[in-house]
Coordinates of N, CA and C in Angstrom, one line a residue:
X1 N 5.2 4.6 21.4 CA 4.9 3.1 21.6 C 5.2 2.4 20.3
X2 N 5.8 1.0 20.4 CA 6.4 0.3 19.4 C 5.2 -1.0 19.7
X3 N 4.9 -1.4 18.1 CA 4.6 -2.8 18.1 C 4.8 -3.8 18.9
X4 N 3.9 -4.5 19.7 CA 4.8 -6.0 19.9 C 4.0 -6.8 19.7
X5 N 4.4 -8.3 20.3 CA 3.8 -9.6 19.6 C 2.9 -9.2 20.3
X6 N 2.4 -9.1 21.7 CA 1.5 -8.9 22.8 C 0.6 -8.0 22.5
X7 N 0.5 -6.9 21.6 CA 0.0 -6.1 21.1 C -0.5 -7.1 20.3
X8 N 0.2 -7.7 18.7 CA -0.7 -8.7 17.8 C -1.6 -10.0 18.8
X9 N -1.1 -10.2 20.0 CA -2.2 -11.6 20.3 C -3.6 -10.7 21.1
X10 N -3.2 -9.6 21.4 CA -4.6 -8.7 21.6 C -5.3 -8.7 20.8
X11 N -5.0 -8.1 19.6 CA -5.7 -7.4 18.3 C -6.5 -9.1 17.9
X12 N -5.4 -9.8 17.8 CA -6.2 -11.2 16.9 C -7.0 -12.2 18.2
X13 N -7.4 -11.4 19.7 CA -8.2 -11.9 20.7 C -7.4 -13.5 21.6
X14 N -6.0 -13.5 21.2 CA -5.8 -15.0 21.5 C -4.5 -14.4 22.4
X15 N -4.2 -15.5 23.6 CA -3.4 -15.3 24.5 C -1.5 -15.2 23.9
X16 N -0.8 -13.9 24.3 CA 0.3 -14.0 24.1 C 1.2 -15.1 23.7
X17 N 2.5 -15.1 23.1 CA 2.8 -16.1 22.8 C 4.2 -16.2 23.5
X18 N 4.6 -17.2 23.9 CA 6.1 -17.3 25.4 C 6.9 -16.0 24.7
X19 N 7.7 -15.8 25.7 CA 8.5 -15.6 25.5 C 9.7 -16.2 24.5
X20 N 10.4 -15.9 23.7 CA 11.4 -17.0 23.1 C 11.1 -17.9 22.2
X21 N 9.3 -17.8 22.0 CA 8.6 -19.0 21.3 C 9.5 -18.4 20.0
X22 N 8.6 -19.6 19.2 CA 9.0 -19.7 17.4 C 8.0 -18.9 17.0
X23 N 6.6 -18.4 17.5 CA 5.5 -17.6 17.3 C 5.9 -16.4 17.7
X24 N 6.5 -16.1 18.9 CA 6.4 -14.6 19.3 C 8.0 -14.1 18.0
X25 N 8.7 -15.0 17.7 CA 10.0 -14.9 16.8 C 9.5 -14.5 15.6
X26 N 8.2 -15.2 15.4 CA 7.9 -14.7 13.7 C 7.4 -13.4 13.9
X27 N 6.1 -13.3 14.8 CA 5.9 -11.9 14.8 C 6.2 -10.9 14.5
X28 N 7.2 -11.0 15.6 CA 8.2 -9.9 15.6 C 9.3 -9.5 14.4
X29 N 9.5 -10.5 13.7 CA 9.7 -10.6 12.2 C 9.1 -9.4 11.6
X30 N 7.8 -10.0 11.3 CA 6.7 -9.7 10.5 C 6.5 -8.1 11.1
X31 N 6.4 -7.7 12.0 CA 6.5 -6.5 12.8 C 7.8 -5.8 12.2
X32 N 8.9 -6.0 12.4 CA 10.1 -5.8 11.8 C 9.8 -5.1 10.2
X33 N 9.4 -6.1 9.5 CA 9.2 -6.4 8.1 C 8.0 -5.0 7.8
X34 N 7.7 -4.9 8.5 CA 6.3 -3.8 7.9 C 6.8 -2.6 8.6
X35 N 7.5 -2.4 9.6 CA 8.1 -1.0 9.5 C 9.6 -1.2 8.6
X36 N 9.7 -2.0 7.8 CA 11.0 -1.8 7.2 C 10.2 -1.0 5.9
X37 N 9.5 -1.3 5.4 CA 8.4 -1.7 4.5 C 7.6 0.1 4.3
X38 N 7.3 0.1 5.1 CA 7.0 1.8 5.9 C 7.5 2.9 6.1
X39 N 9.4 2.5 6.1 CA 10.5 3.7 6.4 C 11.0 3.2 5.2
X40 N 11.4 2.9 4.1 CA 11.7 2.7 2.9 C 11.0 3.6 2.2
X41 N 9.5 3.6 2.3 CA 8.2 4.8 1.4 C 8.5 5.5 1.6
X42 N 8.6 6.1 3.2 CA 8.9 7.3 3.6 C 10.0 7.9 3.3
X43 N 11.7 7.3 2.8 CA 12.6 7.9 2.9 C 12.5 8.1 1.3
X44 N 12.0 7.3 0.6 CA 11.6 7.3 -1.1 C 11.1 8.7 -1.3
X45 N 9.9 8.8 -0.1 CA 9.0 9.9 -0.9 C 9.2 11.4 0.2
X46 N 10.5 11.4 1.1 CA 11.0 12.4 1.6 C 10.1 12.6 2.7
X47 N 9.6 12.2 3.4 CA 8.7 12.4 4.5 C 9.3 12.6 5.9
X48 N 9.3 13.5 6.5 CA 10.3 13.9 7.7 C 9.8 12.8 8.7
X49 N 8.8 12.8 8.9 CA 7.7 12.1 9.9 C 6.6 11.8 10.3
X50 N 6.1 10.3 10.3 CA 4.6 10.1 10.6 C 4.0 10.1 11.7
X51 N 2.9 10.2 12.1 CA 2.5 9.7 13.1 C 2.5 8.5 13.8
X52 N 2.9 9.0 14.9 CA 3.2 7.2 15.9 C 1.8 6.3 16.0
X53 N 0.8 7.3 16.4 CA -0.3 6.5 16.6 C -1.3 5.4 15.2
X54 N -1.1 6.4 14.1 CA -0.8 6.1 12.7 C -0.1 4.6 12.8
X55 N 1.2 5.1 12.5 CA 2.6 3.7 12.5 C 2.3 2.8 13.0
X56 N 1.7 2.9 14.2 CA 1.7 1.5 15.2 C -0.1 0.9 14.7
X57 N -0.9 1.5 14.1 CA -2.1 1.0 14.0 C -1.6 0.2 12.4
X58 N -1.3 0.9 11.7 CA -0.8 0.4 10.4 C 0.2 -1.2 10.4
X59 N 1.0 -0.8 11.2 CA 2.3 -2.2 11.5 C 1.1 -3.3 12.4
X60 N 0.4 -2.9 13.1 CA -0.6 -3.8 14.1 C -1.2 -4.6 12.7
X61 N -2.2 -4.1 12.1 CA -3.3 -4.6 10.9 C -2.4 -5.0 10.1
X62 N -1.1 -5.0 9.6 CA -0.5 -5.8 8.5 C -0.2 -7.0 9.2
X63 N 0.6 -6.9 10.3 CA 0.6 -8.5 11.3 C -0.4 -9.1 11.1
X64 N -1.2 -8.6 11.4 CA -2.7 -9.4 12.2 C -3.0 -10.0 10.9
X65 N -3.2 -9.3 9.7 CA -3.5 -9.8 8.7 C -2.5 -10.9 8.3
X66 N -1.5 -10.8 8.2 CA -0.4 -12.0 8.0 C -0.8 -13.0 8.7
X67 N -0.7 -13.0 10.0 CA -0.6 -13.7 11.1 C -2.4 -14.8 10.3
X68 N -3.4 -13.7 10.4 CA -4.5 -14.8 9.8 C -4.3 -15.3 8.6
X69 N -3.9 -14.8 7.0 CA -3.5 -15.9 6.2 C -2.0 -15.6 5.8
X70 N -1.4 -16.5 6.4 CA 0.4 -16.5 6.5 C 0.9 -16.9 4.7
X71 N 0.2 -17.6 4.2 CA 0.5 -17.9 2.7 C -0.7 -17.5 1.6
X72 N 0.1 -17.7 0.4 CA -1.1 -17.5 -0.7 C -1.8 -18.5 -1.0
X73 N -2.0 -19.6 -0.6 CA -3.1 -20.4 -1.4 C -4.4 -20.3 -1.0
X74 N -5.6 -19.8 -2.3 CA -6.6 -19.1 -2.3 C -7.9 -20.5 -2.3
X75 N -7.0 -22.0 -2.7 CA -7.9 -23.2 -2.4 C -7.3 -24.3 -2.6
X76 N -7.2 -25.7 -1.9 CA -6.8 -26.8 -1.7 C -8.2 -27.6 -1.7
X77 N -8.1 -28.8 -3.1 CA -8.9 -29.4 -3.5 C -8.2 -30.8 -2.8
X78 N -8.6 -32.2 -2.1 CA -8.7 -33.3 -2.2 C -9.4 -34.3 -3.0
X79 N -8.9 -35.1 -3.9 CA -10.1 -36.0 -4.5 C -9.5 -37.2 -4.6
X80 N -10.5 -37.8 -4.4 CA -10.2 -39.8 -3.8 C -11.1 -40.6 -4.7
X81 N -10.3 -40.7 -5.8 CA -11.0 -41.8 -7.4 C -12.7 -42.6 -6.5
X82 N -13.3 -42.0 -7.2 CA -15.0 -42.6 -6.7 C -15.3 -42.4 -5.4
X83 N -14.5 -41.5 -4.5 CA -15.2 -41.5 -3.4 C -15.0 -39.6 -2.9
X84 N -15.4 -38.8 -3.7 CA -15.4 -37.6 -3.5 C -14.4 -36.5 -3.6
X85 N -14.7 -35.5 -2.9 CA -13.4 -34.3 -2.9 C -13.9 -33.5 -1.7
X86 N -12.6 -32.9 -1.3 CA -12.8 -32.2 -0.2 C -12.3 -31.1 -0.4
X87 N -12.7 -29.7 -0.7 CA -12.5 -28.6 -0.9 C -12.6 -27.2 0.0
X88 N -11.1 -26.9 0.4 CA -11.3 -26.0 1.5 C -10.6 -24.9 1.0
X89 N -11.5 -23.6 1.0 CA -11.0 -22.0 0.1 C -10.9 -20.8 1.2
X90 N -9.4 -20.5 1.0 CA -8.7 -19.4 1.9 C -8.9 -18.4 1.4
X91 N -9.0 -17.1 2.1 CA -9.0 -15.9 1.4 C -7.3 -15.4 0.9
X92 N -7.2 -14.8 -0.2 CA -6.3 -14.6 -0.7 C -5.6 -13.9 0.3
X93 N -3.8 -14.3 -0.4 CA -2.9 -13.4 0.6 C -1.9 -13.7 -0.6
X94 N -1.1 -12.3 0.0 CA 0.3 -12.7 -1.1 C 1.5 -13.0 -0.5
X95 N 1.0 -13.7 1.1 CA 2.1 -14.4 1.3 C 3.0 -14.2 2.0
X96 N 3.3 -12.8 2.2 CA 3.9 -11.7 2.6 C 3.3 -10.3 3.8
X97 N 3.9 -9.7 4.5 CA 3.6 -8.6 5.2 C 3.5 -7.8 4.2
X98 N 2.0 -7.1 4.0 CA 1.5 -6.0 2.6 C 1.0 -4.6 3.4
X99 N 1.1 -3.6 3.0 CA 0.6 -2.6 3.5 C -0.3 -2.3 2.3
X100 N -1.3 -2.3 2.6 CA -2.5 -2.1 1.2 C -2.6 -0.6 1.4
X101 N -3.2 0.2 -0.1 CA -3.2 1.1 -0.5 C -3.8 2.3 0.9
X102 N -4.9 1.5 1.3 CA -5.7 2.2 2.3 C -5.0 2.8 3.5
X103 N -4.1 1.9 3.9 CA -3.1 2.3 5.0 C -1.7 3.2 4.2
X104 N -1.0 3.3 2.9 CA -0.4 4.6 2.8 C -1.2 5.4 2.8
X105 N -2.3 5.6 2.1 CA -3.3 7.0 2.2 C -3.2 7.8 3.8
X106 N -3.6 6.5 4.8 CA -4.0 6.6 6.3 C -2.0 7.3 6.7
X107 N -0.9 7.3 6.6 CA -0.2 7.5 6.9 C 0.8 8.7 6.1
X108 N 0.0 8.6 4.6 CA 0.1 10.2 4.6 C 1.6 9.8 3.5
X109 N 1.8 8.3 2.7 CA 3.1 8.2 2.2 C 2.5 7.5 0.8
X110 N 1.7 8.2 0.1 CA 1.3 8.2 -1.4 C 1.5 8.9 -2.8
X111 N 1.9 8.6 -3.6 CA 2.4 8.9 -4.6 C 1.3 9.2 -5.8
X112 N 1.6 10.4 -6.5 CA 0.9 10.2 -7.6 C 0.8 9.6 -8.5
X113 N 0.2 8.5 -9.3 CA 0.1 7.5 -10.0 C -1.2 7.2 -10.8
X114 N -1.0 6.7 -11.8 CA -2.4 6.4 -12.7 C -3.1 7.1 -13.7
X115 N -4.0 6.8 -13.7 CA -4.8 7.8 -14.5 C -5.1 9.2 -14.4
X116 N -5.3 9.4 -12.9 CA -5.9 10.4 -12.1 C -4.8 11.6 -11.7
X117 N -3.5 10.9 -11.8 CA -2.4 11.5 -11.1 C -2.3 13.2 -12.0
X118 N -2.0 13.9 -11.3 CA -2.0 15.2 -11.7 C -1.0 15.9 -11.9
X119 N 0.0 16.2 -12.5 CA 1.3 16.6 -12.0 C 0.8 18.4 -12.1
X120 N 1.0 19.2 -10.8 CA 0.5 20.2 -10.6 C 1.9 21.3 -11.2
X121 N 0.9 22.3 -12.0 CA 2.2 23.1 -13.3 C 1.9 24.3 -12.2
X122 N 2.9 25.0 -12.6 CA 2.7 26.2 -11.6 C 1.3 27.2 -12.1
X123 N 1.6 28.4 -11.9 CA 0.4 29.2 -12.5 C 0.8 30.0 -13.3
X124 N 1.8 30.2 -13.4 CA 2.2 31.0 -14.7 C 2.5 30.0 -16.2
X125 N 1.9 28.5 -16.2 CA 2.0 28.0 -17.4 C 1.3 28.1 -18.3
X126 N 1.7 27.8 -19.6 CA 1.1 28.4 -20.8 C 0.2 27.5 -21.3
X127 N -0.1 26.3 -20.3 CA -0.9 25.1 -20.7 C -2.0 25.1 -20.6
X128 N -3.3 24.6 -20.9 CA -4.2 24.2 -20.8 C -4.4 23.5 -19.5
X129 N -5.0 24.1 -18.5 CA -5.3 22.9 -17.4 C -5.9 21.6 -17.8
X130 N -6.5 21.4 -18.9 CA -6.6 20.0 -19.4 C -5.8 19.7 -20.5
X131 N -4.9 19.9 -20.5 CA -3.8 19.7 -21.9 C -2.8 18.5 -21.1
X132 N -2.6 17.5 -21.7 CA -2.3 16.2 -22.1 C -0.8 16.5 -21.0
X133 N -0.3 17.0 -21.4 CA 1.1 17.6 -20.5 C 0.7 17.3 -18.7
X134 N -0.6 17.9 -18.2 CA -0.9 18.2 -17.2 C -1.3 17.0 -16.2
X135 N -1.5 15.8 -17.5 CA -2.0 14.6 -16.9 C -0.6 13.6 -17.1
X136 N 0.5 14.0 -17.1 CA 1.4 12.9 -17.4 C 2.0 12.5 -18.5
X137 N 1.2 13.1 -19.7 CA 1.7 12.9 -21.0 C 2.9 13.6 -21.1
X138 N 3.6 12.5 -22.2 CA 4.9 13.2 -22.8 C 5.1 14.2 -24.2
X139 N 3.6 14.3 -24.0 CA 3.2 15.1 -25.3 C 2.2 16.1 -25.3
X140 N 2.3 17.6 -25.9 CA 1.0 18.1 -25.2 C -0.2 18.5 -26.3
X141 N -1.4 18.7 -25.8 CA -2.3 18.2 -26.6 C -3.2 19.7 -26.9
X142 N -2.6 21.1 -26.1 CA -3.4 22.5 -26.4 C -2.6 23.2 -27.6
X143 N -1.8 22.6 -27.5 CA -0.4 23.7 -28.9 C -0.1 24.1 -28.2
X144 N 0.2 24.4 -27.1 CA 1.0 25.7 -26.5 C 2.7 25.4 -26.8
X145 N 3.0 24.2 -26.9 CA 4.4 23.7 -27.1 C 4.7 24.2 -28.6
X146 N 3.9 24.2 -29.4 CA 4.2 25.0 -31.0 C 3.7 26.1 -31.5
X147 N 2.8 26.6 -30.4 CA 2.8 28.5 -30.6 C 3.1 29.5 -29.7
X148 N 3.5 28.8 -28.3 CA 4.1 29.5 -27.4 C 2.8 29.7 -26.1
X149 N 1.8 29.8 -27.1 CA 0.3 29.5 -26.4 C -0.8 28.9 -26.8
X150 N -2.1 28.3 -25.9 CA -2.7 27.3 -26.5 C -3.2 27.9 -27.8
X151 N -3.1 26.8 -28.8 CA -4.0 27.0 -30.3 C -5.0 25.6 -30.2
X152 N -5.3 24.8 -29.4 CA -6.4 23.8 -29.6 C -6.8 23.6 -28.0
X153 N -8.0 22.9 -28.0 CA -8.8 22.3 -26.5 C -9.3 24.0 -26.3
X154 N -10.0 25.1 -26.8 CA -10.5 26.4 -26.3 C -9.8 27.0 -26.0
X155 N -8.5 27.1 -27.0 CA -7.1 28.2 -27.0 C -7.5 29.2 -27.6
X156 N -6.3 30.1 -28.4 CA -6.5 30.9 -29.4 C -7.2 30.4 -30.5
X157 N -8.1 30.7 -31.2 CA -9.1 30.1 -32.5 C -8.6 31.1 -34.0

């Protein structure tokens, strides 16, 4: 099953949009745009194949979220010299069709990154499972790189 606009006017509770409209046109854009968005990660991070029921919940919720705030402005201020202001505040958007972090997790197309990221050494390494090397460093922090085996972090003493 593939995305469609009729799918997004479900999800967001409001009646289909014509056929041929300038609404069911963007949609389908925007639907477009988030599986482009989707098979790009995937072919980046070698992924043979996701799940459909996955894909289509994921491409659904990035619409729907576009479709509710289509632009970024987070607040529009009115002010009329001595006679007040009128101040109306949108929830942020960037404007764009986003797949947020929570839906690659949900689709299984995440990369290691950050702090946390682990780059896993095989088991015959000479490293320290906490040695600087293991976390992404370009440097390593047990000695194993200048004695062949660890001499610091509860190496050789």
């Amino acid at each position: 099953m593939a995305v469609t606009p009729a799918d997004i006017a479900v999800a967001l509770g409001v009646a289909a949009p014509e056929s041929g409209s300038l609404t069911e046109q963007q949609w389908e854009m925007w639907i477009d745009d988030a599986a482009m968005l989707i098979d790009t990660r995937r072919e980046l991070l070698d992924v043979a194949q996701i799940d459909e029921v996955k894909l289509d919940y994921v491409i659904r919720e990035a619409v729907v979220a576009q479709v509710k705030r289509p632009d970024d402005a987070t607040q529009v201020t009115i002010s009329v010299a001595d006679e007040g202001s009128s101040s109306r505040t949108y929830r942020s958007s960037k404007g764009r069709v986003v797949i947020i972090d929570e839906w690659w997790t949900l689709l299984g197309l995440t990369q290691p990154s950050g702090a946390f990221a682990v780059d896993m050494l095989g088991v015959d390494t000479i490293h320290q499972p906490w040695c600087s090397l293991s976390f992404g460093a370009n440097y390593c922090s047990c000695g194993a790189d200048l004695a062949g085996y660890p001499i610091y972090e509860g190496g050789v003493e």
